[in-house]
Short mmCIF file of C-alpha atoms in Angstrom, two decimals:
data_model
loop_
_atom_site.label_atom_id
_atom_site.label_comp_id
_atom_site.label_asym_id
_atom_site.label_seq_id
_atom_site.Cartn_x
_atom_site.Cartn_y
_atom_site.Cartn_z
CA MET W 1 38.50 21.20 -1.49
CA SER W 2 40.12 18.35 -2.14
CA LEU W 3 39.21 15.72 -4.02
CA ILE W 4 38.12 13.13 -2.98
CA SER W 5 35.47 16.09 -0.26
CA GLN W 6 34.64 17.29 -3.85
CA SER W 7 33.87 13.97 -5.18
CA ALA W 8 31.50 13.53 -1.77
CA ALA W 9 29.55 17.38 -2.44
CA ASP W 10 28.90 16.49 -6.70
CA GLU W 11 27.49 12.63 -4.87
CA ALA W 12 25.27 14.61 -2.91
CA HIS W 13 23.79 16.50 -5.06
CA THR W 14 23.68 13.88 -7.23
CA GLN W 15 19.63 13.08 -8.65
CA PRO W 16 19.94 9.59 -7.49
CA GLN W 17 18.63 7.73 -11.44
CA ILE W 18 15.98 4.36 -9.85
CA SER W 19 15.07 1.70 -11.88
CA ILE W 20 12.40 -0.52 -11.59
CA VAL W 21 12.41 -4.76 -12.77
CA GLY W 22 8.95 -5.27 -12.95
CA ALA W 23 5.68 -3.67 -13.46
CA GLY W 24 4.01 -5.99 -10.59
CA ALA W 25 1.18 -4.65 -7.96
CA ILE W 26 4.29 -4.20 -5.70
CA GLY W 27 6.86 -3.06 -8.31
CA GLN W 28 3.93 -0.55 -9.28
CA LEU W 29 3.81 0.56 -5.73
CA ILE W 30 7.33 1.60 -5.16
CA TYR W 31 7.51 3.49 -7.90
CA GLN W 32 3.82 5.78 -7.08
CA GLN W 33 6.03 5.59 -4.02
CA LEU W 34 9.35 6.70 -4.93
CA SER W 35 8.01 8.94 -7.63
CA SER W 36 5.70 11.09 -5.29
CA ALA W 37 10.18 13.15 -3.95
CA ASN W 38 9.89 14.07 -7.89
CA HIS W 39 8.11 17.62 -6.46
CA SER W 40 11.36 18.10 -5.40
CA ASN W 41 13.04 17.11 -8.67
CA ALA W 42 14.74 15.08 -6.64
CA VAL W 43 15.26 11.14 -8.55
CA SER W 44 15.10 9.61 -11.08
CA ILE W 45 12.63 6.49 -11.22
CA ASN W 46 12.44 3.76 -14.88
CA PHE W 47 10.94 0.23 -15.67
CA ILE W 48 13.24 -1.72 -17.02
CA SER W 49 10.89 -3.28 -19.70
CA ARG W 50 11.22 -5.94 -22.32
CA THR W 51 9.63 -4.86 -25.19
CA GLU W 52 12.34 -3.56 -28.32
CA THR W 53 11.80 -0.15 -27.69
CA SER W 54 11.45 2.65 -24.80
CA GLN W 55 7.56 4.26 -24.33
CA GLN W 56 5.87 6.17 -21.92
CA GLN W 57 2.80 3.67 -19.74
CA SER W 58 0.40 4.96 -17.54
CA LEU W 59 0.15 4.33 -14.57
CA THR W 60 -3.52 5.23 -12.22
CA PHE W 61 -2.47 3.79 -8.80
CA THR W 62 -5.53 4.29 -5.42
CA ASN W 63 -3.77 5.49 -2.30
CA LEU W 64 -5.49 3.83 0.85
CA ALA W 65 -7.90 7.11 0.85
CA GLN W 66 -9.79 5.77 -2.61
CA GLN W 67 -7.93 9.29 -3.93
CA GLN W 68 -6.46 7.94 -7.37
CA THR W 69 -3.98 9.46 -9.46
CA THR W 70 -2.85 9.19 -12.99
CA GLN W 71 1.38 9.78 -13.77
CA MET W 72 3.45 9.03 -17.43
CA ALA W 73 6.29 6.57 -16.08
CA GLU W 74 8.78 5.27 -18.27
CA PHE W 75 9.41 1.77 -19.40
CA VAL W 76 13.47 1.60 -21.14
CA GLY W 77 13.47 -0.77 -24.03
CA ARG W 78 15.35 -2.65 -24.92
CA ASN W 79 17.41 -0.43 -27.91
CA ASP W 80 18.10 1.90 -25.12
CA TRP W 81 18.86 -0.61 -21.73
CA SER W 82 23.39 0.14 -22.21
CA HIS W 83 22.06 3.79 -21.99
CA LYS W 84 20.13 3.99 -19.40
CA LEU W 85 21.32 0.85 -17.76
CA LEU W 86 25.06 1.62 -17.28
CA LYS W 87 23.58 5.68 -15.32
CA THR W 88 21.05 3.39 -12.93
CA GLN W 89 22.99 3.16 -8.95
CA LEU W 90 19.88 1.73 -7.23
CA LEU W 91 18.83 -1.61 -9.73
CA ILE W 92 14.92 -2.74 -7.88
CA VAL W 93 13.93 -6.58 -8.12
CA CYS W 94 10.07 -7.03 -7.42
CA VAL W 95 9.65 -10.11 -10.14
CA LYS W 96 8.48 -13.07 -8.27
CA ALA W 97 11.31 -15.39 -6.63
CA TYR W 98 12.14 -17.58 -9.72
CA GLN W 99 11.66 -14.81 -11.56
CA VAL W 100 14.54 -12.75 -10.95
CA ILE W 101 17.68 -14.71 -11.75
CA ALA W 102 16.65 -14.69 -15.93
CA ALA W 103 15.46 -10.80 -15.36
CA LEU W 104 19.09 -9.97 -14.05
CA LYS W 105 20.76 -12.25 -16.03
CA PRO W 106 20.22 -9.64 -19.41
CA ILE W 107 20.75 -6.86 -17.02
CA ILE W 108 23.92 -7.59 -14.94
CA LYS W 109 26.21 -7.06 -17.21
CA LEU W 110 25.17 -3.59 -17.98
CA LEU W 111 24.83 -2.80 -14.99
CA SER W 112 27.95 0.32 -13.41
CA PRO W 113 30.14 -1.19 -10.87
CA ASN W 114 28.91 0.90 -8.67
CA CYS W 115 25.17 0.42 -9.19
CA HIS W 116 23.23 -1.33 -6.66
CA ILE W 117 21.18 -3.84 -6.01
CA LEU W 118 17.87 -4.71 -4.49
CA LEU W 119 16.13 -7.37 -4.52
CA LEU W 120 13.15 -7.56 -2.92
CA HIS W 121 10.53 -9.98 -3.08
CA ASN W 122 8.43 -12.60 -1.49
CA GLY W 123 10.75 -16.39 0.30
CA MET W 124 14.11 -17.07 0.03
CA GLY W 125 17.65 -17.98 -2.43
CA PRO W 126 17.78 -15.78 -5.23
CA HIS W 127 20.65 -13.88 -2.83
CA LEU W 128 22.23 -17.07 -3.19
CA ASP W 129 22.61 -16.85 -7.07
CA VAL W 130 21.77 -13.40 -7.14
CA SER W 131 25.43 -12.62 -5.09
CA GLN W 132 27.14 -14.52 -7.53
CA MET W 133 26.10 -13.14 -10.33
CA LEU W 134 28.00 -9.38 -9.73
CA ASN W 135 30.40 -7.73 -11.44
CA GLY W 136 31.50 -5.43 -8.35
CA GLN W 137 27.61 -4.28 -7.13
CA GLY W 138 26.84 -4.12 -3.53
CA LEU W 139 23.66 -6.04 -3.16
CA SER W 140 20.92 -5.82 -0.46
CA LEU W 141 17.85 -7.70 0.25
CA GLY W 142 14.45 -6.49 1.81
CA THR W 143 11.30 -7.85 2.39
CA THR W 144 7.79 -5.52 3.14
CA SER W 145 4.59 -6.24 4.52
CA GLN W 146 2.40 -3.68 2.33
CA GLY W 147 -1.05 -4.53 0.31
CA ALA W 148 -1.43 -3.44 -2.94
CA LEU W 149 -3.11 -5.53 -5.99
CA LYS W 150 -3.27 -4.62 -9.68
CA GLN W 151 -7.12 -4.14 -10.65
CA SER W 152 -5.57 -4.11 -14.29
CA PRO W 153 -2.60 -4.25 -15.50
CA TRP W 154 -1.49 -0.43 -15.37
CA HIS W 155 -3.27 0.36 -12.37
CA THR W 156 -2.68 -1.11 -8.62
CA ALA W 157 -4.50 -0.07 -5.46
CA GLN W 158 -2.61 -0.13 -1.85
CA THR W 159 -4.68 -2.39 -0.07
CA GLY W 160 -2.93 -2.47 3.10
CA GLN W 161 0.09 -0.77 4.82
CA GLY W 162 2.50 -2.18 6.32
CA VAL W 163 6.78 -2.71 7.44
CA THR W 164 9.74 -2.37 4.67
CA GLN W 165 12.03 -3.75 6.21
CA LEU W 166 15.87 -3.14 4.05
CA GLY W 167 19.55 -4.22 4.04
CA ALA W 168 22.94 -5.54 2.94
CA PHE W 169 24.08 -9.09 2.11
CA SER W 170 27.06 -8.50 0.43
CA GLY W 171 29.45 -6.28 -1.99
CA ALA W 172 29.38 -2.44 -1.99
CA LEU W 173 27.18 -0.73 0.82
CA MET W 174 24.79 1.69 -1.00
CA ASN W 175 25.00 5.14 -1.77
CA GLU W 176 23.74 7.09 1.19
CA THR W 177 21.55 9.88 -1.16
CA VAL W 178 20.21 6.71 -2.38
CA LYS W 179 19.48 4.82 0.64
CA ARG W 180 17.74 8.16 1.98
CA THR W 181 15.74 8.65 -1.05
CA LEU W 182 14.00 4.38 -0.54
CA LEU W 183 13.31 5.61 2.96
CA SER W 184 12.43 8.58 3.22
CA CYS W 185 9.58 8.18 0.22
CA ILE W 186 8.18 4.68 0.76
CA PRO W 187 6.50 4.72 3.85
CA GLN W 188 7.23 2.64 7.20
CA SER W 189 10.96 1.73 6.25
CA GLN W 190 13.76 1.05 8.26
CA TRP W 191 17.19 -0.11 7.46
CA TYR W 192 18.86 -2.86 9.43
CA GLU W 193 22.09 -3.29 9.33
CA ASP W 194 21.50 -7.63 9.76
CA ILE W 195 18.97 -8.05 7.45
CA MET W 196 19.17 -12.15 7.68
CA PRO W 197 16.98 -12.00 10.62
CA MET W 198 14.10 -9.90 9.21
CA LEU W 199 13.76 -12.09 6.22
CA TRP W 200 13.97 -15.89 7.92
CA GLN W 201 10.71 -13.99 10.58
CA LYS W 202 8.98 -13.15 7.17
CA LEU W 203 9.45 -16.56 5.43
CA ALA W 204 7.95 -18.32 8.76
CA ILE W 205 4.88 -16.80 8.28
CA ASN W 206 5.23 -18.11 4.93
CA VAL W 207 6.00 -21.26 5.26
CA ALA W 208 2.96 -21.27 8.03
CA ILE W 209 0.36 -19.65 5.69
CA ASN W 210 0.82 -19.85 2.39
CA PRO W 211 0.59 -24.23 1.53
CA LEU W 212 -1.91 -25.23 4.42
CA THR W 213 -4.34 -22.01 2.42
CA ALA W 214 -3.29 -23.26 -1.05
CA ILE W 215 -3.40 -26.53 -0.47
CA HIS W 216 -7.15 -26.16 1.80
CA ASN W 217 -8.48 -23.75 -0.58
CA CYS W 218 -9.53 -21.51 1.80
CA ARG W 219 -8.54 -17.48 3.82
CA ASN W 220 -6.23 -17.81 5.93
CA GLY W 221 -8.53 -17.14 8.72
CA GLU W 222 -8.65 -20.91 8.73
CA LEU W 223 -5.20 -21.97 8.95
CA ALA W 224 -7.00 -20.56 13.00
CA ALA W 225 -9.29 -23.66 13.07
CA GLU W 226 -6.88 -26.12 15.45
CA GLN W 227 -6.35 -29.28 13.25
CA TYR W 228 -4.22 -26.85 11.85
CA ARG W 229 -2.06 -25.94 14.56
CA ASN W 230 -0.14 -28.98 15.01
CA ILE W 231 1.25 -28.45 10.78
CA ILE W 232 1.91 -25.07 11.83
CA THR W 233 4.79 -25.73 14.69
CA ALA W 234 6.00 -28.49 12.47
CA ALA W 235 6.88 -26.21 9.86
CA VAL W 236 7.50 -23.34 12.05
CA THR W 237 9.53 -24.97 14.26
CA GLU W 238 12.37 -27.00 10.84
CA LEU W 239 12.82 -23.80 10.81
CA VAL W 240 14.49 -23.17 13.52
CA GLN W 241 16.75 -25.47 13.74
CA VAL W 242 17.82 -24.62 10.04
CA ALA W 243 18.10 -20.75 11.00
CA ALA W 244 20.00 -21.61 14.48
CA ALA W 245 22.56 -24.31 11.94
CA GLU W 246 22.48 -20.74 9.98
CA SER W 247 23.68 -19.17 12.49
CA ILE W 248 20.03 -16.96 12.38
CA VAL W 249 18.84 -17.20 16.13
CA LEU W 250 15.38 -17.27 16.54
CA ASP W 251 12.65 -17.67 18.81
CA LEU W 252 9.79 -20.22 18.27
CA GLU W 253 7.43 -18.89 20.22
CA GLY W 254 7.70 -15.38 19.28
CA LEU W 255 7.29 -16.61 16.04
CA LEU W 256 3.86 -18.51 16.57
CA THR W 257 2.65 -15.44 17.78
CA ARG W 258 3.51 -13.75 15.74
CA VAL W 259 2.66 -16.10 12.80
CA TYR W 260 -1.20 -16.37 14.00
CA GLN W 261 -1.30 -12.61 14.74
CA VAL W 262 -0.55 -12.44 11.14
CA ILE W 263 -3.25 -15.18 11.28
CA GLU W 264 -6.32 -13.14 12.21
CA LEU W 265 -5.08 -9.64 11.08
CA THR W 266 -5.72 -10.59 7.54
CA ALA W 267 -7.77 -13.15 8.41
CA SER W 268 -10.28 -12.04 5.21
CA ASN W 269 -7.39 -12.58 2.86
CA TYR W 270 -6.56 -14.97 0.64
CA SER W 271 -2.24 -15.42 0.21
CA SER W 272 -1.02 -15.28 -2.60
CA MET W 273 0.71 -18.74 -3.23
CA HIS W 274 -3.03 -19.57 -2.78
CA GLN W 275 -4.43 -17.51 -5.40
CA ASP W 276 -1.46 -18.85 -7.80
CA VAL W 277 -2.73 -22.35 -7.65
CA GLN W 278 -6.37 -20.46 -7.07
CA HIS W 279 -5.14 -19.61 -11.07
CA GLN W 280 -2.94 -21.92 -11.90
CA ARG W 281 0.15 -20.28 -11.94
CA LYS W 282 3.83 -21.51 -10.66
CA THR W 283 3.87 -20.12 -6.71
CA GLU W 284 6.92 -19.31 -4.81
CA ILE W 285 6.48 -22.83 -3.50
CA GLU W 286 10.86 -23.30 -4.19
CA ALA W 287 11.38 -20.27 -2.30
CA ILE W 288 8.84 -20.99 0.88
CA ASN W 289 9.62 -24.74 1.59
CA GLY W 290 11.55 -24.77 -0.45
CA PHE W 291 14.44 -23.41 0.37
CA ILE W 292 14.15 -25.07 4.77
CA VAL W 293 14.40 -27.73 2.73
CA LEU W 294 17.40 -27.08 0.27
CA MET W 295 19.29 -25.28 3.39
CA ALA W 296 18.21 -28.27 6.16
CA SER W 297 19.84 -31.18 3.91
CA ARG W 298 22.79 -28.95 3.63
CA HIS W 299 22.93 -29.74 6.97
CA THR W 300 21.90 -32.82 7.25
CA ILE W 301 18.40 -31.64 9.47
CA ARG W 302 15.38 -32.75 9.02
CA ALA W 303 12.23 -31.28 7.83
CA GLU W 304 9.59 -33.67 6.67
CA ILE W 305 7.21 -31.90 7.14
CA ASN W 306 8.02 -28.94 4.79
CA GLN W 307 9.03 -31.46 2.86
CA GLN W 308 5.54 -32.89 2.75
CA LEU W 309 4.15 -28.82 2.28
CA PHE W 310 6.40 -28.11 -0.74
CA ALA W 311 5.88 -31.83 -2.30
CA SER W 312 2.16 -30.99 -2.35
CA ILE W 313 1.92 -27.63 -3.64
CA THR W 314 4.48 -29.18 -6.05
CA ALA W 315 2.03 -32.30 -7.26
CA LEU W 316 -1.03 -29.55 -7.91
CA GLU W 317 1.94 -27.35 -9.71
CA GLN W 318 1.91 -29.99 -11.93
CA GLY W 319 -1.27 -31.06 -11.90
CA TYR W 320 -2.82 -28.21 -14.07
CA SER W 321 0.37 -27.53 -15.82
CA SER W 322 0.62 -31.86 -16.88
CA ASN W 323 -3.98 -30.60 -18.88
CA ALA W 324 -2.61 -27.32 -19.94
#
């Protein structure tokens, strides 16, 4: 057997090591789904922790059938970063959009050039900065409509099914064994040769629903009212114009139909931005409407509605941060 074919064979039988940054609801959900492969010892999974020392943490998960399971997860502390990160073949980043760069800065220099990074967060924008930080690593992007909610710091419940869309963005392609593991373990996951249109379509839903529910303190379903129709149409129209300038062709009518479908399907839900504002937390507005405003300015396109929504949420954030 030649050296090349021997290397390919070794890779096919190598147990993938996957590390997750971010133990929020989605991070714990993805961990649970990936760990379902461990019955055959197919994958090694851990979380990258900010603590100094590594530790084992008991995680509880409640599925959609209300069945509860508990398992031990490895949280790799800073003392063991250099050892574990060097072996990591896939690093999944599940933090908030505004936390991505800070989370990656101390880690990326310890990764093997053969490691692949997957960003899985709301909104867009951090990928542009991360692509400039890479040292040989490949970068993929993803979005998921799976629902998960923390019952406590180490107990996550899945609250809804959904699709997970993944695809390469820049650099070396993801290891095929790792890709197969992802797609086989995450339900309703799909790989796209061009992921950008999928991300823009998801962004269209976010620019319409997230800021309006936060500003008007309402559930998603209330946005079906006639009073919100013009501003939703305008915000999504601006997004389509900006996407076109980025060579992404989107169907406005199809997007608006999808926005209202999501409003109906999630009528009783509060958006993540609504919850952030209600709990006086920093929102992801910069990666949602703020991203449209940023990209519009680069192409000298007017995005007045997205600018207004961005300014309104920023004002809310500044209001409660000044009172802290």
